[in-house]
Structure formats: C-alpha cells, structure tokens
Amino acid sequence: MAYSFGFSQSLEILFYIKLKTEMEEEKYLTIQQISEKTNIPIPSLKRLVGLLKKSDFLASKKGLNGGLALAKSADRIRLYDVFIAIEGTTPLFKQYDNFDVSAFKHKKEVTYMLIESKKIFENAEQSMLDELKKKTLADLFVE
C-alpha cells in the first residue's frame, strides 16, 4: 500500500504559494496559475486546495484580484499536519492476522511473530510521523 501523491502535491502547492506571494509580492494566486506552474491537473488541485482550506492552511479571496494565499506563516505549517489533512489517519501498514493460530504446530512462534511484526510496523509508522512533526514548510526553503 502506498499513500497518494496528494501529500507531496500539497507541499508543492503550499511551497509555490509561499514563494510567489512572499518572495515576489503577489497577494493571491489563482488555481490556474498554480496548476500551470506545478503541473497538477486542475481537478486534483481543487480537491487538494479544498482540503488545505478546510485545515486552515490556505485562505481565499473572491473577486478580480482574488485567489489563494497562505493562512499562516510557513514556520507554523508542520508537514505532519499537512500529511494528516491529506492522507488522514489510516495506518500505513495493515497486518493480516485473521488466521487460526491454533492450527499451527508452533503456536508460540507464530503468536510471537504476529506480536513483534505489529510492533515493528507501529514503530516504523510512528518514526515517520515523528519526523514529519519536526519539520515545517519553512524548512523546505533555502536560507
């Protein structure tokens, strides 16, 4: 199982908006502008923007000079929070353990394997999430 491109695309969207609005002093960017520069198809972009707005990463303004802007500074946007907004809390690993352990001659070994592999999966996922919690959008910019 793999996560979607949505997380990395969302980081690209946020990065591009920060880059254009803060470094080139544009106040808002349109969906069209973002799509053209990031090569993210408009339907996908709209879906991701909806999730990012719902999670308060993006603000929008309607009208002639409207568009999208970051709703908070890049140093307050944790990669973990973007990940959860896009991918949700579905576990990365799913362990199949729906079999009858009593049917095995070495029940103790099978039970141990199931317990230990589940711990490994949980620790690996927690390590990934902990790493994402340490980083913000600001960490993706050259100093």
Short mmCIF file of C-alpha atoms in Angstrom, two decimals:
data_model
loop_
_atom_site.label_atom_id
_atom_site.label_comp_id
_atom_site.label_asym_id
_atom_site.label_seq_id
_atom_site.Cartn_x
_atom_site.Cartn_y
_atom_site.Cartn_z
CA MET A 1 0.00 0.00 0.00
CA ALA A 2 1.21 3.48 -0.72
CA TYR A 3 -0.07 6.90 0.09
CA SER A 4 -1.27 9.08 -2.76
CA PHE A 5 0.65 11.85 -4.49
CA GLY A 6 -1.65 14.23 -2.60
CA PHE A 7 0.74 14.89 0.27
CA SER A 8 3.72 15.82 -1.90
CA GLN A 9 1.47 17.78 -4.27
CA SER A 10 0.04 19.68 -1.31
CA LEU A 11 3.54 20.60 -0.17
CA GLU A 12 4.29 21.80 -3.69
CA ILE A 13 1.11 23.90 -3.72
CA LEU A 14 1.89 25.48 -0.35
CA PHE A 15 5.53 26.00 -1.32
CA TYR A 16 4.62 27.66 -4.61
CA ILE A 17 2.07 29.94 -2.98
CA LYS A 18 4.59 31.00 -0.34
CA LEU A 19 7.26 31.52 -2.96
CA LYS A 20 5.09 33.68 -5.20
CA THR A 21 3.21 35.63 -2.52
CA GLU A 22 6.10 36.32 -0.16
CA MET A 23 9.10 36.45 -2.44
CA GLU A 24 7.53 38.05 -5.50
CA GLU A 25 4.98 40.06 -3.56
CA GLU A 26 1.85 38.76 -5.25
CA LYS A 27 -1.02 38.77 -2.78
CA TYR A 28 -3.09 35.89 -4.19
CA LEU A 29 -2.66 33.17 -6.79
CA THR A 30 -5.38 31.60 -8.88
CA ILE A 31 -5.97 27.88 -9.32
CA GLN A 32 -5.00 28.33 -12.97
CA GLN A 33 -1.64 29.95 -12.08
CA ILE A 34 -0.82 27.22 -9.57
CA SER A 35 -1.83 24.43 -11.96
CA GLU A 36 0.30 25.82 -14.80
CA LYS A 37 3.45 26.05 -12.69
CA THR A 38 3.09 22.85 -10.66
CA ASN A 39 1.68 20.65 -13.45
CA ILE A 40 -1.04 19.46 -11.10
CA PRO A 41 -4.29 18.98 -13.03
CA ILE A 42 -6.99 21.47 -12.04
CA PRO A 43 -9.45 18.83 -10.71
CA SER A 44 -6.75 17.37 -8.42
CA LEU A 45 -5.62 20.84 -7.43
CA LYS A 46 -9.15 21.88 -6.50
CA ARG A 47 -9.59 18.78 -4.34
CA LEU A 48 -6.31 19.38 -2.53
CA VAL A 49 -6.96 23.11 -2.13
CA GLY A 50 -10.32 22.24 -0.58
CA LEU A 51 -8.63 20.00 1.98
CA LEU A 52 -5.92 22.61 2.66
CA LYS A 53 -8.52 25.34 3.15
CA LYS A 54 -10.59 23.12 5.43
CA SER A 55 -7.48 22.58 7.58
CA ASP A 56 -6.73 26.32 7.68
CA PHE A 57 -3.51 26.23 5.65
CA LEU A 58 -4.95 28.35 2.85
CA ALA A 59 -7.12 31.43 2.75
CA SER A 60 -9.05 32.51 -0.31
CA LYS A 61 -10.37 35.78 -1.59
CA LYS A 62 -13.07 36.13 -4.21
CA GLY A 63 -13.13 38.76 -6.89
CA LEU A 64 -10.98 40.23 -9.62
CA ASN A 65 -7.75 40.26 -7.59
CA GLY A 66 -8.65 37.17 -5.60
CA GLY A 67 -7.15 33.74 -5.30
CA LEU A 68 -5.28 31.75 -2.70
CA ALA A 69 -2.72 32.71 -0.07
CA LEU A 70 -1.22 31.00 2.95
CA ALA A 71 -3.46 31.35 6.00
CA LYS A 72 -0.46 31.17 8.36
CA SER A 73 3.26 31.60 8.16
CA ALA A 74 5.34 28.77 6.72
CA ASP A 75 7.07 28.16 10.04
CA ARG A 76 3.67 27.35 11.58
CA ILE A 77 2.71 24.77 8.94
CA ARG A 78 4.01 21.41 10.13
CA LEU A 79 4.47 18.76 7.47
CA TYR A 80 2.73 16.34 9.83
CA ASP A 81 -0.42 18.46 9.87
CA VAL A 82 -0.46 18.69 6.07
CA PHE A 83 0.04 14.92 5.88
CA ILE A 84 -2.92 14.27 8.21
CA ALA A 85 -5.09 16.78 6.33
CA ILE A 86 -4.46 15.00 3.04
CA GLU A 87 -3.94 11.34 3.94
CA GLY A 88 -5.95 11.10 7.15
CA THR A 89 -5.08 8.71 9.94
CA THR A 90 -5.30 5.41 8.06
CA PRO A 91 -2.35 3.27 9.15
CA LEU A 92 0.46 2.77 6.66
CA PHE A 93 0.76 -0.93 7.44
CA LYS A 94 -2.04 -3.43 7.61
CA GLN A 95 -1.24 -6.77 9.16
CA TYR A 96 -3.13 -9.82 8.12
CA ASP A 97 -3.60 -11.89 11.22
CA ASN A 98 -7.01 -13.37 10.56
CA PHE A 99 -5.92 -16.97 10.66
CA ASP A 100 -6.23 -19.68 13.25
CA VAL A 101 -3.02 -19.74 15.30
CA SER A 102 -4.19 -22.94 16.97
CA ALA A 103 -3.85 -24.71 13.61
CA PHE A 104 -0.08 -24.25 13.76
CA LYS A 105 2.24 -26.79 15.35
CA HIS A 106 4.45 -23.93 16.62
CA LYS A 107 1.74 -21.70 18.11
CA LYS A 108 4.14 -19.85 20.39
CA GLU A 109 6.41 -18.88 17.48
CA VAL A 110 3.51 -17.76 15.28
CA THR A 111 1.98 -15.69 18.07
CA TYR A 112 5.35 -14.11 18.80
CA MET A 113 5.86 -13.28 15.10
CA LEU A 114 2.46 -11.60 14.91
CA ILE A 115 3.07 -9.51 18.04
CA GLU A 116 6.59 -8.50 17.03
CA SER A 117 5.77 -7.65 13.43
CA LYS A 118 2.87 -5.48 14.61
CA LYS A 119 5.26 -3.63 16.95
CA ILE A 120 7.73 -3.11 14.11
CA PHE A 121 5.01 -1.72 11.83
CA GLU A 122 3.73 0.62 14.55
CA ASN A 123 7.25 1.83 15.40
CA ALA A 124 8.12 2.44 11.74
CA GLU A 125 4.97 4.47 11.19
CA GLN A 126 5.46 6.42 14.41
CA SER A 127 9.03 7.24 13.38
CA MET A 128 7.76 8.63 10.08
CA LEU A 129 5.11 10.74 11.82
CA ASP A 130 7.60 11.97 14.42
CA GLU A 131 9.94 13.11 11.65
CA LEU A 132 7.12 14.99 9.91
CA LYS A 133 6.24 16.67 13.21
CA LYS A 134 9.77 18.12 13.40
CA LYS A 135 9.60 19.87 10.04
CA THR A 136 7.65 22.83 8.75
CA LEU A 137 7.03 24.32 5.32
CA ALA A 138 9.72 26.86 6.15
CA ASP A 139 12.29 24.03 6.32
CA LEU A 140 11.80 23.47 2.58
CA PHE A 141 13.23 26.89 1.70
CA VAL A 142 16.85 27.75 1.10
CA GLU A 143 18.18 30.05 3.80
#
